[in-house]
Amino acid sequence: MKTALVRGVSSAIGSCELTHFTRQPIDVAKAERQHRAYVGALRDLGCRVHELPADPTLPDSVFVEDTAVLVDGVAVIARPGAASRRKEIDAIDAFLSLRLPVLRIESPGTLDGGDVLRVDRTLYVGTSGRTNAAGIVQLRAGLASYGYEVRAVRVSGCLHLKSAVTEVGDGLLLIQNEWVDADAFSDCTCIEVDPQESRAANALRVGAEIVYPAAYPRTAARLRDSGLRVRLVDVSELAKAEGAVTCCSLIWDAAAVCPS
Ligand code: GLY
């Protein structure tokens, strides 16, 4: 069984960090409804969901993916590259450290979980504006004994590596190759986003299904044409905060953790 950790939408989400997006007003009530529907989709797909309360002092805290990296049997608590996001890790650390072994990225390292793409036993880590070389070195050292290889990947033009590429099947990637070089993933097969949907590379794989933004119908059709089962969710308000479907959850295999 899969376990998902999510956190409610902050009432301050309108003051979120923005890097590549222009600020637009965010309808908090609508964002909350969209988040509830997203969480409902995770439940429908068999996840046991834990929801941490929203924090009105942490605008980006709904984007829990950036706060940790979960691989079999261990959590690495991240150290977000944006200073405004560092306090987000406190509640995540408190929750996860009761349930599984925890490592931590320490200063001067920075690492956002959105920069970490797992493909089998390889962790591709984006060298974005949020994740630095020291963070990658710490992640590599911390997970070497767990059997993970960590490979740094250049990413530009977007916030995180997983803005540019996500895994939609075993060794099957959905990619925006204007932001990351597909040659970095030569062991994998790549589906390119539709050219009219430049922000469409972020997809969330949950078991055999892909949770995917309704905003990108052309790329959704490409996924379906590749034999994938796609479950659409409307995350338009959350997207204005430069977030996407992977950002709103941490999901792991419950078999790897202690009962809670
Ligand atoms: N607003 C998402 C981020 O910049 O981290």
Short mmCIF file of N, CA and C in Angstrom, two decimals, residues 2 14 17 48 91 93 98 122 126 129 172 179 191 195 206 212 217 249 256-257:
data_model
loop_
_atom_site.label_atom_id
_atom_site.label_comp_id
_atom_site.label_asym_id
_atom_site.label_seq_id
_atom_site.Cartn_x
_atom_site.Cartn_y
_atom_site.Cartn_z
N LYS A 2 0.40 2.27 -0.71
CA LYS A 2 1.16 3.51 -0.74
C LYS A 2 0.63 4.47 0.33
N GLY A 14 -0.91 33.31 -1.98
CA GLY A 14 -0.75 34.41 -2.94
C GLY A 14 0.60 35.12 -2.84
N GLU A 17 6.68 32.02 -3.45
CA GLU A 17 7.86 32.26 -4.29
C GLU A 17 7.46 32.08 -5.76
N ARG A 48 -3.04 5.70 1.30
CA ARG A 48 -3.44 6.11 2.65
C ARG A 48 -2.86 7.50 2.86
N ALA A 91 7.68 20.64 10.28
CA ALA A 91 6.53 19.74 10.47
C ALA A 91 6.74 18.42 9.73
N ASP A 93 9.69 16.99 9.06
CA ASP A 93 10.70 16.25 9.82
C ASP A 93 10.05 15.59 11.04
N LEU A 98 9.21 10.13 13.06
CA LEU A 98 8.52 9.15 13.91
C LEU A 98 8.29 7.83 13.18
N THR A 122 18.35 4.85 -9.53
CA THR A 122 19.09 6.07 -9.88
C THR A 122 18.26 7.28 -9.46
N GLY A 126 18.45 17.68 -10.32
CA GLY A 126 18.61 18.88 -11.11
C GLY A 126 19.49 19.90 -10.42
N GLY A 129 18.11 26.46 -9.75
CA GLY A 129 18.37 27.60 -8.87
C GLY A 129 18.13 27.27 -7.41
N LEU A 172 10.10 4.99 -18.41
CA LEU A 172 9.39 5.79 -19.41
C LEU A 172 9.20 7.20 -18.85
N TRP A 179 14.16 22.22 -21.64
CA TRP A 179 14.63 22.57 -20.30
C TRP A 179 15.66 21.57 -19.74
N ILE A 191 8.78 10.38 -23.80
CA ILE A 191 7.64 10.96 -24.51
C ILE A 191 7.80 12.46 -24.37
N PRO A 195 4.24 20.42 -28.26
CA PRO A 195 4.92 21.72 -28.39
C PRO A 195 4.06 22.90 -27.96
N VAL A 206 1.01 7.17 -9.83
CA VAL A 206 0.55 6.49 -8.60
C VAL A 206 0.13 5.09 -9.02
N TYR A 212 -2.74 13.81 -13.58
CA TYR A 212 -2.21 14.72 -14.59
C TYR A 212 -3.09 15.98 -14.72
N PRO A 217 -4.40 18.93 -22.45
CA PRO A 217 -5.09 17.81 -23.11
C PRO A 217 -4.28 17.17 -24.23
N SER A 249 2.47 16.35 -2.99
CA SER A 249 2.47 15.15 -2.14
C SER A 249 3.86 14.55 -2.05
N ALA A 256 7.71 0.01 3.39
CA ALA A 256 9.07 0.41 3.78
C ALA A 256 9.11 1.16 5.09
N VAL A 257 7.96 1.42 5.70
CA VAL A 257 7.95 2.22 6.93
C VAL A 257 7.26 1.48 8.06
#
